[in-house]
Every structure is written in structure tokens, then in C-alpha cells.
Tab-separated table of C-alpha atoms and ligand atoms in Angstrom:
chain	number	residue	atom	x	y	z
A	1	MET	CA	0.139	-0.059	-0.116
A	2	LYS	CA	1.248	3.408	-0.675
A	3	LYS	CA	2.546	5.719	2.599
A	4	ILE	CA	1.626	8.892	3.458
A	5	THR	CA	2.206	11.016	5.849
A	6	ILE	CA	1.066	12.398	8.890
A	7	ALA	CA	0.389	15.381	10.660
A	8	ILE	CA	-0.097	16.288	14.130
A	9	ASP	CA	-0.657	19.089	15.922
A	10	GLY	CA	-2.408	20.761	18.278
A	11	HIS	CA	-1.610	22.044	21.985
A	12	SER	CA	0.203	21.077	24.690
A	13	SER	CA	-0.963	17.878	27.072
A	14	CYS	CA	-4.043	17.141	24.803
A	15	GLY	CA	-2.793	12.947	23.909
A	16	LYS	CA	-1.697	13.932	21.023
A	17	SER	CA	2.142	11.437	21.250
A	18	THR	CA	-0.235	9.077	22.838
A	19	MET	CA	-2.327	8.781	19.929
A	20	ALA	CA	0.497	9.088	17.138
A	21	LYS	CA	1.891	6.983	18.747
A	22	ASP	CA	0.126	4.054	19.216
A	23	LEU	CA	-1.336	5.173	15.245
A	24	ALA	CA	2.204	4.279	13.484
A	25	ARG	CA	2.972	1.376	15.708
A	26	GLU	CA	-0.393	0.281	14.815
A	27	ILE	CA	-0.030	0.757	11.197
A	28	GLY	CA	3.916	-0.092	11.269
A	29	TYR	CA	5.072	3.760	9.933
A	30	ILE	CA	7.821	5.523	12.167
A	31	TYR	CA	6.814	8.332	14.818
A	32	ILE	CA	8.411	10.648	15.157
A	33	ASP	CA	7.720	12.993	18.025
A	34	SER	CA	8.961	16.573	17.445
A	35	GLY	CA	8.548	18.472	20.658
A	36	ALA	CA	10.816	15.868	21.849
A	37	MET	CA	13.231	18.208	19.856
A	38	TYR	CA	13.267	21.251	21.301
A	39	ARG	CA	13.116	19.960	24.300
A	40	ALA	CA	16.463	17.829	23.564
A	41	VAL	CA	17.707	21.865	22.597
A	42	THR	CA	16.079	22.644	26.079
A	43	TYR	CA	18.037	20.642	27.890
A	44	TYR	CA	21.267	20.909	26.141
A	45	CYS	CA	20.325	24.578	26.931
A	46	LEU	CA	20.662	23.916	30.781
A	47	GLN	CA	23.924	21.736	30.971
A	48	HIS	CA	26.047	23.910	29.293
A	49	GLY	CA	24.672	27.901	31.415
A	50	LEU	CA	22.504	28.820	28.579
A	51	PHE	CA	19.390	30.299	29.559
A	52	THR	CA	20.317	33.519	31.578
A	53	GLU	CA	17.639	34.551	34.965
A	54	ASP	CA	14.684	35.662	31.749
A	55	ASN	CA	16.312	34.341	28.602
A	56	VAL	CA	19.021	32.506	26.667
A	57	LYS	CA	22.308	33.199	25.271
A	58	LEU	CA	21.619	33.569	21.006
A	59	ASP	CA	24.415	34.273	20.257
A	60	ALA	CA	26.638	30.987	21.905
A	61	LEU	CA	23.697	28.894	21.674
A	62	GLN	CA	23.420	29.534	17.456
A	63	ALA	CA	27.302	29.469	17.301
A	64	ALA	CA	26.871	24.807	19.323
A	65	MET	CA	24.639	24.274	17.162
A	66	PRO	CA	26.557	22.488	15.452
A	67	ASP	CA	26.764	20.758	17.914
A	68	ILE	CA	23.808	19.150	18.831
A	69	HIS	CA	23.474	16.005	17.152
A	70	ILE	CA	19.420	14.659	17.917
A	71	SER	CA	18.049	11.497	17.049
A	72	PHE	CA	15.124	8.827	17.925
A	73	LYS	CA	16.050	5.396	18.757
A	74	LEU	CA	13.585	2.903	19.505
A	75	ASN	CA	13.205	1.723	23.127
A	76	GLU	CA	12.809	-2.704	22.308
A	77	GLN	CA	11.047	-2.525	25.755
A	78	THR	CA	8.307	0.143	25.545
A	79	GLY	CA	7.915	-0.288	21.762
A	80	ARG	CA	8.571	2.998	21.890
A	81	PRO	CA	11.393	5.863	20.097
A	82	ASP	CA	13.347	7.104	23.093
A	83	THR	CA	14.698	10.973	22.525
A	84	TYR	CA	19.628	11.083	22.035
A	85	LEU	CA	21.006	13.908	22.482
A	86	ASN	CA	24.579	13.156	20.936
A	87	ASP	CA	23.773	9.712	21.159
A	88	THR	CA	23.390	9.363	25.117
A	89	CYS	CA	19.381	8.657	26.152
A	90	ILE	CA	17.356	11.235	27.925
A	91	GLU	CA	14.202	10.863	27.404
A	92	GLY	CA	13.644	10.917	30.738
A	93	GLU	CA	15.360	14.241	31.916
A	94	ILE	CA	13.403	16.231	28.869
A	95	ARG	CA	10.219	15.205	30.060
A	96	GLY	CA	10.586	17.047	33.469
A	97	MET	CA	9.589	20.733	34.553
A	98	ALA	CA	12.881	22.069	34.154
A	99	VAL	CA	12.433	21.794	30.537
A	100	SER	CA	9.070	21.933	29.871
A	101	SER	CA	9.224	24.983	31.931
A	102	ARG	CA	11.170	26.700	30.007
A	103	VAL	CA	11.186	25.157	25.830
A	104	SER	CA	8.457	26.976	24.602
A	105	LEU	CA	11.279	30.385	25.218
A	106	ILE	CA	13.472	28.149	22.676
A	107	ALA	CA	10.892	26.732	20.224
A	108	THR	CA	10.673	30.915	20.027
A	109	ILE	CA	13.699	31.000	17.823
A	110	GLY	CA	14.033	31.097	14.247
A	111	PHE	CA	17.752	29.344	13.686
A	112	VAL	CA	16.292	26.460	16.039
A	113	ARG	CA	13.347	26.350	14.267
A	114	GLU	CA	15.690	25.790	11.159
A	115	ALA	CA	16.895	23.598	12.212
A	116	MET	CA	14.349	21.792	13.190
A	117	VAL	CA	12.522	22.166	10.959
A	118	ALA	CA	14.908	20.953	8.545
A	119	LEU	CA	15.863	17.312	10.077
A	120	GLN	CA	11.673	17.133	10.401
A	121	GLN	CA	12.396	17.170	7.096
A	122	GLU	CA	15.318	15.313	6.243
A	123	MET	CA	12.838	12.038	8.513
A	124	GLY	CA	10.264	12.238	6.262
A	125	LYS	CA	10.784	12.246	3.164
A	126	GLU	CA	10.226	8.828	2.549
A	127	LYS	CA	7.256	8.789	4.458
A	128	GLY	CA	5.304	6.145	6.292
A	129	ILE	CA	5.743	9.043	8.639
A	130	VAL	CA	3.256	10.094	11.266
A	131	MET	CA	5.069	13.507	12.878
A	132	ASP	CA	3.655	15.725	16.683
A	133	GLY	CA	3.657	19.026	17.192
A	134	ARG	CA	2.537	22.287	15.724
A	135	ASP	CA	3.691	23.107	12.701
A	136	ILE	CA	3.652	19.944	11.344
A	137	GLY	CA	0.641	19.928	8.661
A	138	THR	CA	1.077	24.059	8.470
A	139	THR	CA	5.237	24.635	7.584
A	140	VAL	CA	7.251	20.824	8.151
A	141	PHE	CA	4.454	19.123	6.146
A	142	PRO	CA	2.642	21.148	3.795
A	143	ASP	CA	1.056	18.147	1.553
A	144	ALA	CA	1.036	15.740	4.355
A	145	GLU	CA	-2.521	12.971	3.125
A	146	LEU	CA	-3.356	13.699	6.516
A	147	LYS	CA	-3.835	16.235	8.745
A	148	ILE	CA	-5.258	16.155	12.717
A	149	PHE	CA	-6.046	19.259	15.096
A	150	VAL	CA	-6.212	18.209	18.271
A	151	THR	CA	-7.584	20.201	21.130
A	152	ALA	CA	-8.531	19.487	24.789
A	153	SER	CA	-9.609	22.250	27.777
A	154	ALA	CA	-6.215	23.769	30.104
A	155	GLU	CA	-8.625	21.935	33.107
A	156	VAL	CA	-8.484	18.452	31.492
A	157	ARG	CA	-4.799	18.638	29.985
A	158	ALA	CA	-2.815	19.752	33.195
A	159	GLN	CA	-4.788	16.308	35.045
A	160	ARG	CA	-3.849	14.161	32.173
A	161	ARG	CA	-0.441	15.195	32.687
A	162	PHE	CA	-0.410	15.667	36.866
A	163	ASP	CA	-0.919	12.222	36.889
A	164	GLU	CA	1.284	10.519	34.206
A	165	LEU	CA	3.996	12.842	36.303
A	166	ARG	CA	2.491	11.279	39.429
A	167	ALA	CA	3.167	8.174	38.353
A	168	LYS	CA	6.939	8.971	37.408
A	169	GLY	CA	7.239	10.141	40.724
A	170	ASP	CA	7.930	14.066	40.205
A	171	ASP	CA	4.880	15.791	42.595
A	172	ALA	CA	4.612	19.084	40.969
A	173	SER	CA	1.491	20.405	41.862
A	174	TYR	CA	-1.536	20.540	40.176
A	175	GLU	CA	-2.353	24.739	39.760
A	176	SER	CA	1.633	24.214	38.516
A	177	ILE	CA	1.049	22.722	36.393
A	178	LEU	CA	-2.367	24.545	34.905
A	179	GLU	CA	-0.434	27.617	34.921
A	180	ASN	CA	2.380	25.923	32.289
A	181	VAL	CA	-0.274	24.698	30.280
A	182	LYS	CA	-1.138	27.565	30.006
A	183	GLU	CA	1.902	30.028	29.742
A	184	ARG	CA	2.775	27.713	27.336
A	185	ASP	CA	-0.715	27.777	25.133
A	186	ARG	CA	0.440	31.470	24.605
A	187	ILE	CA	3.640	31.770	23.432
A	188	ASP	CA	2.644	28.654	21.457
A	189	SER	CA	0.419	30.524	19.499
A	190	GLY	CA	1.546	34.079	19.958
A	191	ARG	CA	4.850	33.519	18.503
A	192	ALA	CA	5.570	35.150	15.163
A	193	VAL	CA	7.418	32.387	13.608
A	194	SER	CA	5.470	29.116	12.910
A	195	PRO	CA	2.945	29.617	15.490
A	196	LEU	CA	0.430	26.854	16.682
A	197	ARG	CA	-3.190	27.076	14.070
A	198	LYS	CA	-4.527	25.049	12.260
A	199	ALA	CA	-4.341	24.311	8.477
A	200	ASP	CA	-7.367	24.989	5.733
A	201	ASP	CA	-7.110	21.639	5.075
A	202	ALA	CA	-5.998	19.160	8.946
A	203	ILE	CA	-9.118	17.646	10.194
A	204	GLU	CA	-10.064	19.045	14.498
A	205	LEU	CA	-10.527	16.715	17.071
A	206	ASP	CA	-11.731	17.541	20.274
A	207	ASN	CA	-11.144	14.978	23.460
A	208	SER	CA	-11.948	16.616	26.291
A	209	LEU	CA	-14.089	13.292	26.544
A	210	MET	CA	-12.852	11.144	25.004
A	211	THR	CA	-10.708	7.726	26.604
A	212	ILE	CA	-7.953	7.343	24.583
A	213	PRO	CA	-9.490	3.529	22.633
A	214	GLU	CA	-12.152	6.298	21.596
A	215	GLN	CA	-9.577	8.577	19.995
A	216	LYS	CA	-7.717	5.083	18.466
A	217	ALA	CA	-10.347	4.333	16.779
A	218	TRP	CA	-11.018	7.854	15.788
A	219	LEU	CA	-7.636	8.124	14.034
A	220	MET	CA	-7.489	4.782	12.116
A	221	GLU	CA	-11.696	5.046	10.656
A	222	LYS	CA	-9.402	8.430	9.421
A	223	PHE	CA	-6.047	6.869	8.209
A	224	ARG	CA	-8.304	4.440	6.588
A	225	LEU	CA	-10.004	6.999	4.518
A	226	CYS	CA	-6.889	8.227	2.874
A	227	THR	CA	-5.656	5.375	1.779
A	228	ILE	CA	-8.590	3.697	0.330
B	1	DC	O1	4.710	18.500	22.438
B	1	DC	P1	5.002	18.734	23.542
B	1	DC	O2	5.036	19.717	24.570
B	1	DC	O3	6.841	18.106	24.078
B	1	DC	O4	6.620	20.426	23.336
B	1	DC	C1	7.535	21.401	23.384
B	1	DC	C2	7.509	22.374	23.438
B	1	DC	O5	7.887	22.950	21.911
B	1	DC	C3	6.058	23.177	23.033
B	1	DC	O6	6.473	24.838	24.134
B	1	DC	C4	5.610	23.378	21.744
B	1	DC	C5	7.267	23.342	21.413
B	1	DC	N1	7.050	22.616	19.597
B	1	DC	C6	6.957	23.648	18.601
B	1	DC	O7	6.560	24.783	19.333
B	1	DC	N2	6.558	22.664	17.709
B	1	DC	C7	6.643	22.044	16.759
B	1	DC	N3	5.967	20.848	16.092
B	1	DC	C8	6.499	21.232	18.510
B	1	DC	C9	6.326	21.818	19.312
């Protein structure tokens, strides 16, 4: 069967990654979490002291870009790809609050976006890929055959992130997570370069009241309709 490109965009913590990973596994496509790439750059900045109190040392980051190599490797145990920075697995490190509270700032930087988009386009050039993010259907793969735009209320998303972090032993409060979710929405939708917006030809899904199996079935059906 002819392979297609699937772009899944939407707000933070709305379950895009879960949907995208499950679909990719089911249909035998490669899954790429583009947010993990911005998180990896953020983690690099934390490690190398590139943050000032409320900003980033832009010149130093720009000079460091050629030293930042991001890749994904399948984790045989989880069956899902882990994120690597310069050959070190940083999958756990990039999900905590230290990275989450700074990543939107990194994602506003033009030269960072240019480098990430080029890498994402390279990863997807053979098609057969499910990529999730904010600008996949608008900027990275404007010609994707299937585009989905996922939303859910900020409160529902904060609760999901809270449950996820708690399960991993992180004791961040619900209030701080809700604040972070709203702040990231504001930055993601308001930034000058590639702001979060629904592509004109994307199908919208509000999954506030849906279970994971319901979302999975919904997405499989959209894939099926797209490939018959
Ligand atoms: O999906 P996520 O929460 O892991 O994304 C982390 C951050 O990166 C979030 O602030 C939005 C940003 N991002 C982006 O600007 N473009 C993408 N394609 C993916 C993520």
C-alpha cells in the first residue's frame, strides 16, 4: 500500500503523542515526536548554562547548534522511540518541569526552528511517518495527506500531565502545571515564527471527553478513509 505522511498538531498535553504513537505502531509507520526535539535543545541549554534569568544566550546557542545532534532510537522494552542528544538517551530528563517550563522560549527562536524543521523534513522524506507537534501540517509537511488538529480544555490537559508526572514520581502541583499549560498555549499561539494554528485542510478533534481507545479508533478510521 502507498505510504502517506500524517501530521498531528495541537495544544500541549492534549494526548497527541499517545494517539500518534499508537497509530504509528498499528500501521507500521515511523513515529517522530517533534516536541522532543525542542525539548532536547532546551536540555542542552540547561546543561551548558545558556539560560539567563529570563532569556537565552542567543549568540552562544547559535554557535552551539552544530554540536547539537538529535536522534531517536526504538526502546525495545517500551516499543516506543527514545530521544537521544549526542548519543546519550535523555528521554526521562526532557519530560520534567525544568525543561517543560523553558521549552516554549526555545521554540520561539528562528534559527532553532529552521534547524529542527530541516531535520524533521529529512526524517520524513520517504513518507510512512506520523509526526506530532505544532507546525507539522502548516510548515514541516504542508503537503501531508492526513492532517489532524487536536484540542482539549486547559484543565483536562493539566490533569492529564499531572497524572503522568505523578506516575513518574514527580510531585509538581496541579496548579503549577495548569499555569504552565496556559503559559505554553499563550507562547505557542502568539509567537512570530510558525505559531500554533490549525492548517486549513486539517481535521479538528476535541478529545476532552474521549477515552484513549475512542481516540485511537477515530484516528484509525481517518487513516483508513485516507488510504482507500
Ligand atoms: O509537544 P511538547 O509539549 O513536547 O512540545 C514542547 C514545546 O515545543 C512546546 O512549547 C511547543 C514546542 N513545539 C513547537 O513549537 N513546534 C513543534 N513542532 C513541536 C513542539
